[in-house]
PDB file of C-alpha atoms in Angstrom:
ATOM      1  CA  UNK A1266     -24.137  -8.983 -10.316  1.00  0.00           C
ATOM      2  CA  UNK A1267     -22.515  -6.249 -12.397  1.00  0.00           C
ATOM      3  CA  UNK A1268     -19.839  -4.202 -10.623  1.00  0.00           C
ATOM      4  CA  UNK A1269     -18.372  -1.010 -12.052  1.00  0.00           C
ATOM      5  CA  UNK A1270     -15.417   0.697 -10.390  1.00  0.00           C
ATOM      6  CA  UNK A1271     -14.425   4.243 -11.283  1.00  0.00           C
ATOM      7  CA  UNK A1272     -11.375   5.925  -9.820  1.00  0.00           C
ATOM      8  CA  UNK A1273      -9.735   9.291 -10.389  1.00  0.00           C
ATOM      9  CA  UNK A1274      -6.766  10.729  -8.572  1.00  0.00           C
ATOM     10  CA  UNK A1275      -4.200  13.496  -8.532  1.00  0.00           C
ATOM     11  CA  UNK A1276      -0.768  13.155  -7.002  1.00  0.00           C
ATOM     12  CA  UNK A1277       2.230  15.420  -6.541  1.00  0.00           C
ATOM     13  CA  UNK A1278       5.746  14.731  -5.364  1.00  0.00           C
ATOM     14  CA  UNK A1279       8.938  16.646  -4.814  1.00  0.00           C
ATOM     15  CA  UNK A1280      12.399  15.522  -3.812  1.00  0.00           C
ATOM     16  CA  UNK A1281      15.859  16.942  -3.317  1.00  0.00           C
ATOM     17  CA  UNK A1282      19.014  14.867  -3.234  1.00  0.00           C
ATOM     18  CA  UNK A1283      22.716  15.365  -2.723  1.00  0.00           C
ATOM     19  CA  UNK A1284      25.348  14.789  -5.415  1.00  0.00           C
ATOM     20  CA  UNK A1285      27.295  11.546  -5.318  1.00  0.00           C
ATOM     21  CA  UNK A1286      29.742  11.492  -2.446  1.00  0.00           C
ATOM     22  CA  UNK A1287      32.271   9.023  -1.053  1.00  0.00           C
ATOM     23  CA  UNK A1288      31.187   9.522   2.555  1.00  0.00           C
ATOM     24  CA  UNK A1289      27.530  10.624   2.817  1.00  0.00           C
ATOM     25  CA  UNK A1290      24.551  10.885   0.458  1.00  0.00           C
ATOM     26  CA  UNK A1291      20.992  11.933   1.247  1.00  0.00           C
ATOM     27  CA  UNK A1292      17.534  12.445  -0.229  1.00  0.00           C
ATOM     28  CA  UNK A1293      14.476  14.230   1.174  1.00  0.00           C
ATOM     29  CA  UNK A1294      11.054  14.732  -0.301  1.00  0.00           C
ATOM     30  CA  UNK A1295       7.303  15.052   0.056  1.00  0.00           C
ATOM     31  CA  UNK A1296       4.243  13.419  -1.478  1.00  0.00           C
ATOM     32  CA  UNK A1297       0.555  14.295  -1.744  1.00  0.00           C
ATOM     33  CA  UNK A1298      -2.319  12.349  -3.295  1.00  0.00           C
ATOM     34  CA  UNK A1299      -6.070  12.875  -3.497  1.00  0.00           C
ATOM     35  CA  UNK A1300      -8.273  10.072  -4.804  1.00  0.00           C
ATOM     36  CA  UNK A1301     -11.996   9.670  -5.506  1.00  0.00           C
ATOM     37  CA  UNK A1302     -13.683   6.354  -6.204  1.00  0.00           C
ATOM     38  CA  UNK A1303     -17.104   4.906  -7.004  1.00  0.00           C
ATOM     39  CA  UNK A1304     -18.035   1.232  -6.606  1.00  0.00           C
ATOM     40  CA  UNK A1305     -21.381   0.679  -8.354  1.00  0.00           C
ATOM     41  CA  UNK A1306     -23.133  -2.715  -8.143  1.00  0.00           C
ATOM     42  CA  UNK A1307     -26.299  -3.744 -10.010  1.00  0.00           C
ATOM     43  CA  UNK A1308     -28.183  -7.005  -9.361  1.00  0.00           C
ATOM     44  CA  UNK A1309     -29.886  -8.231 -12.541  1.00  0.00           C
ATOM     45  CA  UNK A1310     -32.022 -11.304 -13.334  1.00  0.00           C
ATOM     46  CA  UNK A1311     -31.350 -12.526 -16.882  1.00  0.00           C
ATOM     47  CA  UNK A1312     -32.625 -15.281 -19.155  1.00  0.00           C
ATOM     48  CA  UNK A1313     -30.607 -18.516 -18.673  1.00  0.00           C
ATOM     49  CA  UNK A1314     -27.528 -18.530 -20.912  1.00  0.00           C
ATOM     50  CA  UNK A1315     -28.050 -14.926 -22.023  1.00  0.00           C
ATOM     51  CA  UNK A1316     -27.634 -11.358 -20.802  1.00  0.00           C
ATOM     52  CA  UNK A1317     -31.274 -10.516 -21.572  1.00  0.00           C
ATOM     53  CA  UNK A1318     -33.084  -9.101 -18.504  1.00  0.00           C
ATOM     54  CA  UNK A1319     -36.152 -10.972 -17.255  1.00  0.00           C
ATOM     55  CA  UNK A1320     -39.183  -8.757 -17.850  1.00  0.00           C
ATOM     56  CA  UNK A1321     -41.696  -7.916 -15.157  1.00  0.00           C
ATOM     57  CA  UNK A1322     -39.439  -8.230 -12.120  1.00  0.00           C
ATOM     58  CA  UNK A1323     -39.091  -5.451  -9.557  1.00  0.00           C
ATOM     59  CA  UNK A1324     -35.747  -3.771  -8.970  1.00  0.00           C
ATOM     60  CA  UNK A1325     -33.534  -6.508  -7.510  1.00  0.00           C
ATOM     61  CA  UNK A1326     -30.789  -4.348  -6.171  1.00  0.00           C
ATOM     62  CA  UNK A1327     -28.331  -1.525  -6.630  1.00  0.00           C
ATOM     63  CA  UNK A1328     -25.550  -0.403  -4.313  1.00  0.00           C
ATOM     64  CA  UNK A1329     -23.095   2.430  -4.714  1.00  0.00           C
ATOM     65  CA  UNK A1330     -20.171   3.545  -2.584  1.00  0.00           C
ATOM     66  CA  UNK A1331     -18.624   6.967  -3.019  1.00  0.00           C
ATOM     67  CA  UNK A1332     -15.228   7.293  -1.357  1.00  0.00           C
ATOM     68  CA  UNK A1333     -12.431   9.815  -0.986  1.00  0.00           C
ATOM     69  CA  UNK A1334      -8.834   9.313   0.115  1.00  0.00           C
ATOM     70  CA  UNK A1335      -6.174  11.927   0.872  1.00  0.00           C
ATOM     71  CA  UNK A1336      -2.586  11.373   1.962  1.00  0.00           C
ATOM     72  CA  UNK A1337       0.264  13.745   2.801  1.00  0.00           C
ATOM     73  CA  UNK A1338       3.736  12.360   3.512  1.00  0.00           C
ATOM     74  CA  UNK A1339       7.345  13.389   4.011  1.00  0.00           C
ATOM     75  CA  UNK A1340      10.339  11.089   3.659  1.00  0.00           C
ATOM     76  CA  UNK A1341      14.127  11.030   3.902  1.00  0.00           C
ATOM     77  CA  UNK A1342      16.864   8.536   3.012  1.00  0.00           C
ATOM     78  CA  UNK A1343      20.601   8.610   3.648  1.00  0.00           C
ATOM     79  CA  UNK A1344      23.626   6.414   2.969  1.00  0.00           C
ATOM     80  CA  UNK A1345      26.814   6.413   5.023  1.00  0.00           C
ATOM     81  CA  UNK A1346      29.915   5.053   3.280  1.00  0.00           C
ATOM     82  CA  UNK A1347      31.967   3.801   6.223  1.00  0.00           C
ATOM     83  CA  UNK A1348      35.165   2.857   4.456  1.00  0.00           C
ATOM     84  CA  UNK A1349      35.604   1.373   1.020  1.00  0.00           C
ATOM     85  CA  UNK A1350      33.492  -1.742   1.623  1.00  0.00           C
ATOM     86  CA  UNK A1351      30.830  -0.956   4.249  1.00  0.00           C
ATOM     87  CA  UNK A1352      27.666   1.073   3.595  1.00  0.00           C
ATOM     88  CA  UNK A1353      24.750   1.857   5.889  1.00  0.00           C
ATOM     89  CA  UNK A1354      21.514   3.011   4.270  1.00  0.00           C
ATOM     90  CA  UNK A1355      18.577   4.157   6.386  1.00  0.00           C
ATOM     91  CA  UNK A1356      15.408   6.120   5.902  1.00  0.00           C
ATOM     92  CA  UNK A1357      11.998   7.024   7.230  1.00  0.00           C
ATOM     93  CA  UNK A1358       8.585   8.155   6.026  1.00  0.00           C
ATOM     94  CA  UNK A1359       5.867   9.892   8.037  1.00  0.00           C
ATOM     95  CA  UNK A1360       2.426  10.054   6.490  1.00  0.00           C
ATOM     96  CA  UNK A1361      -1.111  10.965   7.390  1.00  0.00           C
ATOM     97  CA  UNK A1362      -4.249   9.910   5.543  1.00  0.00           C
ATOM     98  CA  UNK A1363      -7.942  10.749   5.776  1.00  0.00           C
ATOM     99  CA  UNK A1364     -10.789   8.734   4.269  1.00  0.00           C
ATOM    100  CA  UNK A1365     -14.507   9.162   3.679  1.00  0.00           C
ATOM    101  CA  UNK A1366     -17.062   6.657   2.361  1.00  0.00           C
ATOM    102  CA  UNK A1367     -20.835   6.689   1.873  1.00  0.00           C
ATOM    103  CA  UNK A1368     -23.059   3.795   0.720  1.00  0.00           C
ATOM    104  CA  UNK A1369     -26.513   4.059  -0.843  1.00  0.00           C
ATOM    105  CA  UNK A1370     -28.538   0.969  -1.821  1.00  0.00           C
ATOM    106  CA  UNK A1371     -32.032  -0.006  -2.956  1.00  0.00           C
ATOM    107  CA  UNK A1372     -33.987  -2.988  -4.272  1.00  0.00           C
ATOM    108  CA  UNK A1373     -35.481  -6.258  -3.052  1.00  0.00           C
ATOM    109  CA  UNK A1374     -32.124  -7.969  -2.534  1.00  0.00           C
ATOM    110  CA  UNK A1375     -30.630  -4.896  -0.852  1.00  0.00           C
ATOM    111  CA  UNK A1376     -33.322  -4.529   1.804  1.00  0.00           C
ATOM    112  CA  UNK A1377     -35.068  -1.582   0.179  1.00  0.00           C
ATOM    113  CA  UNK A1378     -33.895   2.030   0.183  1.00  0.00           C
ATOM    114  CA  UNK A1379     -31.033   2.546   2.598  1.00  0.00           C
ATOM    115  CA  UNK A1380     -28.364   5.182   3.155  1.00  0.00           C
ATOM    116  CA  UNK A1381     -25.658   4.251   5.642  1.00  0.00           C
ATOM    117  CA  UNK A1382     -24.006   6.757   7.954  1.00  0.00           C
ATOM    118  CA  UNK A1383     -20.862   8.337   6.555  1.00  0.00           C
ATOM    119  CA  UNK A1384     -17.742   6.345   7.379  1.00  0.00           C
ATOM    120  CA  UNK A1385     -14.662   8.400   8.191  1.00  0.00           C
ATOM    121  CA  UNK A1386     -11.156   7.535   9.343  1.00  0.00           C
ATOM    122  CA  UNK A1387      -7.751   9.143   9.754  1.00  0.00           C
ATOM    123  CA  UNK A1388      -4.350   7.626  10.535  1.00  0.00           C
ATOM    124  CA  UNK A1389      -0.781   8.801  11.028  1.00  0.00           C
ATOM    125  CA  UNK A1390       2.033   6.307  10.594  1.00  0.00           C
ATOM    126  CA  UNK A1391       5.838   6.196  10.558  1.00  0.00           C
ATOM    127  CA  UNK A1392       7.648   3.613   8.441  1.00  0.00           C
ATOM    128  CA  UNK A1393      11.391   3.033   8.211  1.00  0.00           C
ATOM    129  CA  UNK A1394      14.175   0.928   6.750  1.00  0.00           C
ATOM    130  CA  UNK A1395      17.755   0.170   7.849  1.00  0.00           C
ATOM    131  CA  UNK A1396      20.096  -1.704   5.510  1.00  0.00           C
ATOM    132  CA  UNK A1397      23.805  -2.359   6.189  1.00  0.00           C
ATOM    133  CA  UNK A1398      25.937  -3.838   3.412  1.00  0.00           C
ATOM    134  CA  UNK A1399      29.472  -5.215   3.455  1.00  0.00           C
ATOM    135  CA  UNK A1400      31.554  -6.105   0.395  1.00  0.00           C
ATOM    136  CA  UNK A1401      33.590  -9.150   1.346  1.00  0.00           C
ATOM    137  CA  UNK A1402      35.389  -8.868  -1.988  1.00  0.00           C
ATOM    138  CA  UNK A1403      34.825  -7.410  -5.433  1.00  0.00           C
ATOM    139  CA  UNK A1404      32.680 -10.458  -6.205  1.00  0.00           C
ATOM    140  CA  UNK A1405      30.760 -11.020  -2.940  1.00  0.00           C
ATOM    141  CA  UNK A1406      28.499  -8.879  -0.738  1.00  0.00           C
ATOM    142  CA  UNK A1407      26.732  -9.595   2.538  1.00  0.00           C
ATOM    143  CA  UNK A1408      23.682  -7.495   3.366  1.00  0.00           C
ATOM    144  CA  UNK A1409      20.847  -7.168   5.883  1.00  0.00           C
ATOM    145  CA  UNK A1410      17.652  -5.144   5.989  1.00  0.00           C
ATOM    146  CA  UNK A1411      14.933  -4.287   8.493  1.00  0.00           C
ATOM    147  CA  UNK A1412      11.916  -2.389   7.187  1.00  0.00           C
ATOM    148  CA  UNK A1413       8.377  -1.502   8.167  1.00  0.00           C
ATOM    149  CA  UNK A1414       5.511  -1.388   5.665  1.00  0.00           C
ATOM    150  CA  UNK A1415       1.939  -0.117   5.892  1.00  0.00           C
ATOM    151  CA  UNK A1416      -1.329  -0.300   3.934  1.00  0.00           C
ATOM    152  CA  UNK A1417      -4.282   1.992   4.706  1.00  0.00           C
ATOM    153  CA  UNK A1418      -7.791   0.629   5.166  1.00  0.00           C
ATOM    154  CA  UNK A1419     -10.793   1.473   3.030  1.00  0.00           C
ATOM    155  CA  UNK A1420     -14.574   1.122   2.463  1.00  0.00           C
ATOM    156  CA  UNK A1421     -16.612  -2.118   2.289  1.00  0.00           C
ATOM    157  CA  UNK A1422     -19.845  -2.816   0.408  1.00  0.00           C
ATOM    158  CA  UNK A1423     -22.309  -3.884   3.119  1.00  0.00           C
ATOM    159  CA  UNK A1424     -25.013  -6.511   2.588  1.00  0.00           C
ATOM    160  CA  UNK A1425     -28.507  -6.009   4.048  1.00  0.00           C
ATOM    161  CA  UNK A1426     -28.494  -6.528   7.812  1.00  0.00           C
ATOM    162  CA  UNK A1427     -24.755  -6.076   8.177  1.00  0.00           C
ATOM    163  CA  UNK A1428     -23.763  -3.720  11.019  1.00  0.00           C
ATOM    164  CA  UNK A1429     -22.675  -0.243   9.965  1.00  0.00           C
ATOM    165  CA  UNK A1430     -19.431  -0.737  11.901  1.00  0.00           C
ATOM    166  CA  UNK A1431     -18.251  -3.015   9.067  1.00  0.00           C
ATOM    167  CA  UNK A1432     -18.492  -0.169   6.565  1.00  0.00           C
ATOM    168  CA  UNK A1433     -14.706   0.158   6.567  1.00  0.00           C
ATOM    169  CA  UNK A1434     -11.745  -2.148   7.069  1.00  0.00           C
ATOM    170  CA  UNK A1435      -8.653  -1.214   9.068  1.00  0.00           C
ATOM    171  CA  UNK A1436      -5.047  -0.778   8.018  1.00  0.00           C
ATOM    172  CA  UNK A1437      -2.375  -3.435   8.343  1.00  0.00           C
ATOM    173  CA  UNK A1438       1.390  -3.191   8.839  1.00  0.00           C
ATOM    174  CA  UNK A1439       4.438  -5.416   8.845  1.00  0.00           C
ATOM    175  CA  UNK A1440       8.088  -5.462   9.812  1.00  0.00           C
ATOM    176  CA  UNK A1441      10.380  -7.585   7.654  1.00  0.00           C
ATOM    177  CA  UNK A1442      13.862  -8.847   8.488  1.00  0.00           C
ATOM    178  CA  UNK A1443      16.215 -10.060   5.750  1.00  0.00           C
ATOM    179  CA  UNK A1444      19.824 -11.204   5.463  1.00  0.00           C
ATOM    180  CA  UNK A1445      21.512 -12.398   2.322  1.00  0.00           C
ATOM    181  CA  UNK A1446      24.574 -12.908   0.162  1.00  0.00           C
ATOM    182  CA  UNK A1447      25.151 -11.858  -3.440  1.00  0.00           C
ATOM    183  CA  UNK A1448      28.160 -13.283  -5.269  1.00  0.00           C
ATOM    184  CA  UNK A1449      29.543 -13.897  -8.745  1.00  0.00           C
ATOM    185  CA  UNK A1450      32.622 -15.369 -10.330  1.00  0.00           C
ATOM    186  CA  UNK A1451      35.429 -13.090 -11.505  1.00  0.00           C
ATOM    187  CA  UNK A1452      34.435 -13.550 -15.155  1.00  0.00           C
ATOM    188  CA  UNK A1453      30.728 -12.974 -14.280  1.00  0.00           C
ATOM    189  CA  UNK A1454      29.867 -16.293 -15.861  1.00  0.00           C
ATOM    190  CA  UNK A1455      28.010 -17.426 -12.744  1.00  0.00           C
ATOM    191  CA  UNK A1456      26.167 -15.534  -9.999  1.00  0.00           C
ATOM    192  CA  UNK A1457      24.128 -16.521  -6.973  1.00  0.00           C
ATOM    193  CA  UNK A1458      21.774 -14.769  -4.537  1.00  0.00           C
ATOM    194  CA  UNK A1459      20.913 -16.359  -1.200  1.00  0.00           C
ATOM    195  CA  UNK A1460      18.518 -14.748   1.274  1.00  0.00           C
ATOM    196  CA  UNK A1461      16.593 -15.577   4.437  1.00  0.00           C
ATOM    197  CA  UNK A1462      13.746 -13.464   5.762  1.00  0.00           C
ATOM    198  CA  UNK A1463      11.161 -13.241   8.516  1.00  0.00           C
ATOM    199  CA  UNK A1464       7.992 -11.135   8.457  1.00  0.00           C
ATOM    200  CA  UNK A1465       5.850  -9.970  11.383  1.00  0.00           C
ATOM    201  CA  UNK A1466       2.492  -9.048   9.828  1.00  0.00           C
ATOM    202  CA  UNK A1467      -0.095  -7.323  12.017  1.00  0.00           C
ATOM    203  CA  UNK A1468      -3.863  -7.033  11.355  1.00  0.00           C
ATOM    204  CA  UNK A1469      -3.712  -8.747   7.945  1.00  0.00           C
ATOM    205  CA  UNK A1470      -6.417  -7.592   5.539  1.00  0.00           C
ATOM    206  CA  UNK A1471      -8.460 -10.646   4.456  1.00  0.00           C
ATOM    207  CA  UNK A1472     -11.933 -11.387   3.088  1.00  0.00           C
ATOM    208  CA  UNK A1473     -14.465 -12.438   5.716  1.00  0.00           C
ATOM    209  CA  UNK A1474     -18.060 -13.600   6.065  1.00  0.00           C
ATOM    210  CA  UNK A1475     -20.719 -12.759   8.637  1.00  0.00           C
TER     211      UNK A1475
END
């Protein structure tokens, strides 16, 4: 099986941020991306130990997926300096994405000529992070962080007989919780980072068989 993947994309971003400040700092921005992709698979029979095609065989199989992905997002971050040693950083991102995929296949191993129905999806999601930090001393800091992450879904290459509903896979998301300590000696000759974390991962994207 020979698989070729071609991708092209354009992306734009803009952001505006405040100057450094002892009490409050902020950043806002926007992001846009548009991506196109082609997954092209060819099934070839070759002479053992070579890449020479076996003559006289019918077309074994070809499969191609054309896909498009578009995302538009806005985000904001801010840091509150609550005294000389305590900071609170928080932020959020709201995004929306739309996807399209179409699969065309042919050949003996692909079940003959076949064009699957167009697969389309759209999602809107909000992600966030909150991170307090406290400087115990000039050499030691205690911190914590709670954050949500997200990955969009995408198209699948379907084998002959597979239901069209498997033409795409869904998104997954997680929320992570972390606490830790960063410290160093006064002469900076020794430093240590200690952290503990817990992750709640929902709808994990994995490979599967049917």
